[in-house]
mmCIF file of C-alpha atoms and ligand atoms in Angstrom:
data_model
loop_
_atom_site.group_PDB
_atom_site.id
_atom_site.type_symbol
_atom_site.label_atom_id
_atom_site.label_comp_id
_atom_site.label_asym_id
_atom_site.label_seq_id
_atom_site.Cartn_x
_atom_site.Cartn_y
_atom_site.Cartn_z
ATOM 1 C CA UNK A 1 38.327 -33.559 54.746
ATOM 2 C CA UNK A 2 35.342 -31.286 54.716
ATOM 3 C CA UNK A 3 33.771 -30.455 58.098
ATOM 4 C CA UNK A 4 30.601 -29.163 59.677
ATOM 5 C CA UNK A 5 30.049 -25.552 59.363
ATOM 6 C CA UNK A 6 31.193 -23.705 62.301
ATOM 7 C CA UNK A 7 34.212 -26.158 62.712
ATOM 8 C CA UNK A 8 37.257 -25.026 64.638
ATOM 9 C CA UNK A 9 40.491 -27.329 64.623
ATOM 10 C CA UNK A 10 42.681 -27.346 67.853
ATOM 11 C CA UNK A 11 45.788 -29.438 68.437
ATOM 12 C CA UNK A 12 44.558 -31.916 70.743
ATOM 13 C CA UNK A 13 42.103 -32.657 73.661
ATOM 14 C CA UNK A 14 43.532 -30.382 75.970
ATOM 15 C CA UNK A 15 43.510 -27.458 73.304
ATOM 16 C CA UNK A 16 39.849 -28.461 72.600
ATOM 17 C CA UNK A 17 39.055 -28.170 76.525
ATOM 18 C CA UNK A 18 40.754 -25.072 76.795
ATOM 19 C CA UNK A 19 39.279 -23.139 73.827
ATOM 20 C CA UNK A 20 35.297 -24.903 75.036
ATOM 21 C CA UNK A 21 36.250 -23.074 78.459
ATOM 22 C CA UNK A 22 36.669 -19.868 77.092
ATOM 23 C CA UNK A 23 33.456 -20.267 75.074
ATOM 24 C CA UNK A 24 31.775 -21.175 78.426
ATOM 25 C CA UNK A 25 33.150 -18.005 80.119
ATOM 26 C CA UNK A 26 32.285 -15.846 77.220
ATOM 27 C CA UNK A 27 28.625 -17.312 77.219
ATOM 28 C CA UNK A 28 28.289 -16.684 81.082
ATOM 29 C CA UNK A 29 29.431 -13.215 80.588
ATOM 30 C CA UNK A 30 27.042 -12.468 77.807
ATOM 31 C CA UNK A 31 24.026 -13.784 79.940
ATOM 32 C CA UNK A 32 21.799 -10.938 81.598
ATOM 33 C CA UNK A 33 20.049 -13.144 83.920
ATOM 34 C CA UNK A 34 20.750 -13.920 87.376
ATOM 35 C CA UNK A 35 20.738 -17.609 86.841
ATOM 36 C CA UNK A 36 22.931 -18.898 84.106
ATOM 37 C CA UNK A 37 22.240 -22.307 82.431
ATOM 38 C CA UNK A 38 24.483 -24.698 81.192
ATOM 39 C CA UNK A 39 23.559 -28.213 80.009
ATOM 40 C CA UNK A 40 26.775 -30.684 80.454
ATOM 41 C CA UNK A 41 27.346 -33.511 77.691
ATOM 42 C CA UNK A 42 28.211 -37.127 78.949
ATOM 43 C CA UNK A 43 30.458 -39.266 77.677
ATOM 44 C CA UNK A 44 34.313 -39.226 78.135
ATOM 45 C CA UNK A 45 35.558 -36.449 75.906
ATOM 46 C CA UNK A 46 34.156 -33.684 78.012
ATOM 47 C CA UNK A 47 35.989 -35.138 81.176
ATOM 48 C CA UNK A 48 39.022 -32.838 80.236
ATOM 49 C CA UNK A 49 36.928 -29.819 80.081
ATOM 50 C CA UNK A 50 35.420 -30.404 83.662
ATOM 51 C CA UNK A 51 38.545 -31.362 84.896
ATOM 52 C CA UNK A 52 40.126 -28.217 83.922
ATOM 53 C CA UNK A 53 37.211 -26.103 85.060
ATOM 54 C CA UNK A 54 37.738 -27.419 88.624
ATOM 55 C CA UNK A 55 41.208 -26.191 88.669
ATOM 56 C CA UNK A 56 42.904 -23.288 89.840
ATOM 57 C CA UNK A 57 42.856 -21.453 86.370
ATOM 58 C CA UNK A 58 38.987 -21.168 86.298
ATOM 59 C CA UNK A 59 38.041 -20.639 90.184
ATOM 60 C CA UNK A 60 37.548 -16.733 89.537
ATOM 61 C CA UNK A 61 37.041 -16.918 85.844
ATOM 62 C CA UNK A 62 33.461 -18.245 86.087
ATOM 63 C CA UNK A 63 30.423 -16.798 88.114
ATOM 64 C CA UNK A 64 30.206 -20.164 89.811
ATOM 65 C CA UNK A 65 27.454 -18.957 92.189
ATOM 66 C CA UNK A 66 25.048 -18.091 89.454
ATOM 67 C CA UNK A 67 25.423 -21.086 86.990
ATOM 68 C CA UNK A 68 22.754 -23.937 87.011
ATOM 69 C CA UNK A 69 24.349 -26.967 85.527
ATOM 70 C CA UNK A 70 21.906 -29.528 83.669
ATOM 71 C CA UNK A 71 22.561 -32.863 81.589
ATOM 72 C CA UNK A 72 21.606 -33.537 78.243
ATOM 73 C CA UNK A 73 21.143 -36.958 78.841
ATOM 74 C CA UNK A 74 22.209 -40.001 81.171
ATOM 75 C CA UNK A 75 21.846 -43.664 81.471
ATOM 76 C CA UNK A 76 18.952 -45.119 83.144
ATOM 77 C CA UNK A 77 21.321 -46.198 86.265
ATOM 78 C CA UNK A 78 22.011 -45.059 89.739
ATOM 79 C CA UNK A 79 24.221 -42.182 90.257
ATOM 80 C CA UNK A 80 27.108 -44.066 91.551
ATOM 81 C CA UNK A 81 26.830 -46.585 88.653
ATOM 82 C CA UNK A 82 30.246 -46.563 86.937
ATOM 83 C CA UNK A 83 28.046 -45.777 83.675
ATOM 84 C CA UNK A 84 26.487 -42.629 85.058
ATOM 85 C CA UNK A 85 27.128 -39.413 83.460
ATOM 86 C CA UNK A 86 26.486 -37.892 87.021
ATOM 87 C CA UNK A 87 29.085 -40.020 88.459
ATOM 88 C CA UNK A 88 31.333 -38.912 85.525
ATOM 89 C CA UNK A 89 30.609 -35.285 85.893
ATOM 90 C CA UNK A 90 31.153 -35.580 89.875
ATOM 91 C CA UNK A 91 34.582 -37.443 89.475
ATOM 92 C CA UNK A 92 35.696 -34.928 86.568
ATOM 93 C CA UNK A 93 34.895 -32.071 88.809
ATOM 94 C CA UNK A 94 36.014 -33.484 91.690
ATOM 95 C CA UNK A 95 35.847 -31.054 94.702
ATOM 96 C CA UNK A 96 37.623 -28.440 93.110
ATOM 97 C CA UNK A 97 34.406 -26.718 91.353
ATOM 98 C CA UNK A 98 32.872 -24.343 93.694
ATOM 99 C CA UNK A 99 29.388 -25.538 92.859
ATOM 100 C CA UNK A 100 26.432 -25.083 95.426
ATOM 101 C CA UNK A 101 24.607 -28.605 95.534
ATOM 102 C CA UNK A 102 21.628 -27.262 94.580
ATOM 103 C CA UNK A 103 22.825 -25.795 91.158
ATOM 104 C CA UNK A 104 23.529 -29.609 90.056
ATOM 105 C CA UNK A 105 20.546 -30.471 88.638
ATOM 106 C CA UNK A 106 20.918 -34.434 87.750
ATOM 107 C CA UNK A 107 18.513 -36.621 85.698
ATOM 108 C CA UNK A 108 16.503 -39.049 88.098
ATOM 109 C CA UNK A 109 17.847 -42.103 86.146
ATOM 110 C CA UNK A 110 17.081 -44.347 88.768
ATOM 111 C CA UNK A 111 13.513 -43.569 88.500
ATOM 112 C CA UNK A 112 13.410 -45.696 85.471
ATOM 113 C CA UNK A 113 13.411 -44.099 82.009
ATOM 114 C CA UNK A 114 9.910 -42.889 81.634
ATOM 115 C CA UNK A 115 9.341 -41.734 85.054
ATOM 116 C CA UNK A 116 12.797 -40.083 84.868
ATOM 117 C CA UNK A 117 11.945 -38.225 81.537
ATOM 118 C CA UNK A 118 8.758 -36.983 82.887
ATOM 119 C CA UNK A 119 10.421 -35.735 86.364
ATOM 120 C CA UNK A 120 13.407 -34.105 84.580
ATOM 121 C CA UNK A 121 11.186 -32.272 81.762
ATOM 122 C CA UNK A 122 9.402 -30.839 84.965
ATOM 123 C CA UNK A 123 12.730 -29.745 86.570
ATOM 124 C CA UNK A 124 13.553 -27.649 83.423
ATOM 125 C CA UNK A 125 10.125 -26.225 82.970
ATOM 126 C CA UNK A 126 10.230 -25.192 86.629
ATOM 127 C CA UNK A 127 13.824 -23.809 86.345
ATOM 128 C CA UNK A 128 12.339 -21.901 83.178
ATOM 129 C CA UNK A 129 9.412 -20.695 84.705
ATOM 130 C CA UNK A 130 6.852 -21.455 81.934
ATOM 131 C CA UNK A 131 5.096 -24.483 80.579
ATOM 132 C CA UNK A 132 6.291 -23.679 77.008
ATOM 133 C CA UNK A 133 9.649 -22.682 75.576
ATOM 134 C CA UNK A 134 9.714 -19.286 74.047
ATOM 135 C CA UNK A 135 12.355 -19.156 71.072
ATOM 136 C CA UNK A 136 13.018 -15.481 72.364
ATOM 137 C CA UNK A 137 14.340 -16.671 75.578
ATOM 138 C CA UNK A 138 16.149 -19.509 75.408
ATOM 139 C CA UNK A 139 16.321 -22.236 78.233
ATOM 140 C CA UNK A 140 20.225 -22.467 78.261
ATOM 141 C CA UNK A 141 23.183 -20.045 77.629
ATOM 142 C CA UNK A 142 25.187 -22.910 76.275
ATOM 143 C CA UNK A 143 24.617 -26.947 75.733
ATOM 144 C CA UNK A 144 27.725 -28.905 75.397
ATOM 145 C CA UNK A 145 27.534 -31.848 73.159
ATOM 146 C CA UNK A 146 29.414 -34.843 71.899
ATOM 147 C CA UNK A 147 29.553 -37.093 68.761
ATOM 148 C CA UNK A 148 28.664 -40.493 68.747
ATOM 149 C CA UNK A 149 30.677 -42.674 66.059
ATOM 150 C CA UNK A 150 27.034 -43.372 64.543
ATOM 151 C CA UNK A 151 26.192 -39.793 64.592
ATOM 152 C CA UNK A 152 24.140 -39.410 67.521
ATOM 153 C CA UNK A 153 24.544 -36.964 70.081
ATOM 154 C CA UNK A 154 22.976 -37.020 73.806
ATOM 155 C CA UNK A 155 21.024 -40.247 73.838
ATOM 156 C CA UNK A 156 19.385 -39.343 70.257
ATOM 157 C CA UNK A 157 20.395 -42.111 67.921
ATOM 158 C CA UNK A 158 19.888 -42.270 64.276
ATOM 159 C CA UNK A 159 16.221 -43.703 63.091
ATOM 160 C CA UNK A 160 14.848 -43.568 66.467
ATOM 161 C CA UNK A 161 11.633 -41.804 67.568
ATOM 162 C CA UNK A 162 13.510 -39.761 70.424
ATOM 163 C CA UNK A 163 15.617 -38.332 67.674
ATOM 164 C CA UNK A 164 12.611 -37.254 65.798
ATOM 165 C CA UNK A 165 10.581 -36.038 68.846
ATOM 166 C CA UNK A 166 9.149 -32.810 68.291
ATOM 167 C CA UNK A 167 6.988 -32.046 71.284
ATOM 168 C CA UNK A 168 8.639 -33.220 74.486
ATOM 169 C CA UNK A 169 11.817 -32.050 75.797
ATOM 170 C CA UNK A 170 13.072 -35.057 77.712
ATOM 171 C CA UNK A 171 12.199 -38.597 76.845
ATOM 172 C CA UNK A 172 13.070 -42.182 77.895
ATOM 173 C CA UNK A 173 15.215 -44.058 75.289
ATOM 174 C CA UNK A 174 15.134 -47.552 74.907
ATOM 175 C CA UNK A 175 18.523 -49.631 74.978
ATOM 176 C CA UNK A 176 19.930 -48.766 71.378
ATOM 177 C CA UNK A 177 22.485 -51.818 70.958
ATOM 178 C CA UNK A 178 25.460 -49.444 71.855
ATOM 179 C CA UNK A 179 27.735 -49.449 74.800
ATOM 180 C CA UNK A 180 26.765 -49.333 77.548
ATOM 181 C CA UNK A 181 23.641 -51.338 76.584
ATOM 182 C CA UNK A 182 21.163 -49.790 78.802
ATOM 183 C CA UNK A 183 18.202 -47.850 78.470
ATOM 184 C CA UNK A 184 18.771 -43.868 78.678
ATOM 185 C CA UNK A 185 16.896 -40.480 79.387
ATOM 186 C CA UNK A 186 17.808 -37.501 76.870
ATOM 187 C CA UNK A 187 16.786 -34.024 76.027
ATOM 188 C CA UNK A 188 15.410 -33.959 72.568
ATOM 189 C CA UNK A 189 16.310 -31.766 69.793
ATOM 190 C CA UNK A 190 13.548 -29.034 70.630
ATOM 191 C CA UNK A 191 15.181 -28.895 74.296
ATOM 192 C CA UNK A 192 18.661 -28.661 72.886
ATOM 193 C CA UNK A 193 17.756 -26.081 70.529
ATOM 194 C CA UNK A 194 16.371 -23.686 73.231
ATOM 195 C CA UNK A 195 20.074 -22.481 73.934
ATOM 196 C CA UNK A 196 21.872 -19.051 73.038
ATOM 197 C CA UNK A 197 25.031 -21.489 72.135
ATOM 198 C CA UNK A 198 25.557 -25.056 71.237
ATOM 199 C CA UNK A 199 28.981 -26.532 71.504
ATOM 200 C CA UNK A 200 30.195 -29.502 70.402
ATOM 201 C CA UNK A 201 33.267 -30.966 71.655
ATOM 202 C CA UNK A 202 34.922 -34.066 69.191
ATOM 203 C CA UNK A 203 38.190 -35.553 69.361
ATOM 204 C CA UNK A 204 40.056 -38.734 68.269
ATOM 205 C CA UNK A 205 40.187 -40.436 64.963
ATOM 206 C CA UNK A 206 37.007 -42.419 65.675
ATOM 207 C CA UNK A 207 35.112 -39.424 64.728
ATOM 208 C CA UNK A 208 36.478 -38.678 61.318
ATOM 209 C CA UNK A 209 33.445 -40.834 59.928
ATOM 210 C CA UNK A 210 30.714 -39.003 61.449
ATOM 211 C CA UNK A 211 32.256 -35.707 60.688
ATOM 212 C CA UNK A 212 32.703 -36.591 56.996
ATOM 213 C CA UNK A 213 29.213 -37.970 57.149
ATOM 214 C CA UNK A 214 27.745 -34.802 58.383
ATOM 215 C CA UNK A 215 29.871 -32.548 56.216
ATOM 216 C CA UNK A 216 28.640 -34.545 53.464
ATOM 217 C CA UNK A 217 24.908 -33.302 54.082
ATOM 218 C CA UNK A 218 23.671 -36.819 55.887
ATOM 219 C CA UNK A 219 20.765 -36.142 58.133
ATOM 220 C CA UNK A 220 22.326 -37.541 61.565
ATOM 221 C CA UNK A 221 20.743 -36.531 64.759
ATOM 222 C CA UNK A 222 24.059 -34.429 65.705
ATOM 223 C CA UNK A 223 23.540 -32.295 62.468
ATOM 224 C CA UNK A 224 19.868 -31.548 63.236
ATOM 225 C CA UNK A 225 21.083 -29.538 66.602
ATOM 226 C CA UNK A 226 20.112 -25.807 65.992
ATOM 227 C CA UNK A 227 20.358 -23.186 68.446
ATOM 228 C CA UNK A 228 19.027 -19.568 68.655
ATOM 229 C CA UNK A 229 22.675 -18.503 68.291
ATOM 230 C CA UNK A 230 25.576 -20.463 66.870
ATOM 231 C CA UNK A 231 26.325 -24.018 66.941
ATOM 232 C CA UNK A 232 30.218 -24.716 66.756
ATOM 233 C CA UNK A 233 32.213 -27.790 66.716
ATOM 234 C CA UNK A 234 35.497 -27.677 68.497
ATOM 235 C CA UNK A 235 37.665 -30.568 66.866
ATOM 236 C CA UNK A 236 41.135 -31.579 67.570
ATOM 237 C CA UNK A 237 43.472 -32.575 64.742
ATOM 238 C CA UNK A 238 42.925 -36.365 65.216
ATOM 239 C CA UNK A 239 38.915 -35.864 64.690
ATOM 240 C CA UNK A 240 39.609 -33.443 61.655
ATOM 241 C CA UNK A 241 41.551 -35.789 59.753
HETATM 242 O O1 6PG B 301 25.840 -39.897 77.499
HETATM 243 C C1 6PG B 301 26.707 -40.239 76.493
HETATM 244 O O2 6PG B 301 27.398 -40.875 76.308
HETATM 245 C C2 6PG B 301 26.729 -38.860 75.639
HETATM 246 O O3 6PG B 301 25.467 -38.093 75.885
HETATM 247 C C3 6PG B 301 27.058 -39.330 74.219
HETATM 248 O O4 6PG B 301 26.319 -38.406 73.416
HETATM 249 C C4 6PG B 301 28.405 -38.935 73.879
HETATM 250 O O5 6PG B 301 28.504 -37.624 74.127
HETATM 251 C C5 6PG B 301 28.746 -39.367 72.679
HETATM 252 O O6 6PG B 301 28.295 -41.023 72.516
HETATM 253 C C6 6PG B 301 30.490 -39.185 72.334
HETATM 254 O O7 6PG B 301 30.684 -39.897 73.354
HETATM 255 P P1 6PG B 301 32.600 -39.742 73.853
HETATM 256 O O8 6PG B 301 32.897 -38.377 74.275
HETATM 257 O O9 6PG B 301 32.559 -40.944 75.079
HETATM 258 O O10 6PG B 301 33.308 -40.148 72.390
#
């Protein structure tokens, strides 16, 4: 099966997570600024990576005190809701990851989609220190993303205004008829593109169809993600087919 440009096939989800961890470490090593900005993906795929990072193998391999963690999207539910990406990340990282609490920048998802989107855009710009993103100075060092079976990424669903937003950095997303059937808040393609690296983590046979559609050149949100550097896809054998 043909795959998106920049695809790398690994044996299984654990191998994908370990490869992602190494790329995360590389991205941190390349950063010349005191503060490193990593944008986390939601969903279930990245749980393996987040669990790895909080384990003993990575305790000293990441500059934890310099990293600020952001979210590519979240469901518009309270942080303790089982559908929340904040809850997923907190549970996956557990208590092993030495993350300063002020370095976790959660999307204010219980403020409602509109207010939450505006507030998070403010958070991003305040961290960045300017009102407009400069391509020469990307906001993120690394953006982690997943791939939905319909070709969405973050909460940018095919054929929706959010996926076509070209100006705002964060937008509210109405309930899209997809699990878990709640409104969301999502970074937009311009925000995701403001990164030195973008890394998709894709595992499982259920992702063969969207990967084939992307490889065939279909214009799906996940395929429209760019970066100031490289966009890479870490796939397990089940997804790669
Ligand atoms: O909040 C979310 O759910 C994610 O942002 C979403 O874009 C996810 O990455 C894909 O839907 C893949 O999800 P899985 O990793 O669960 O397959």
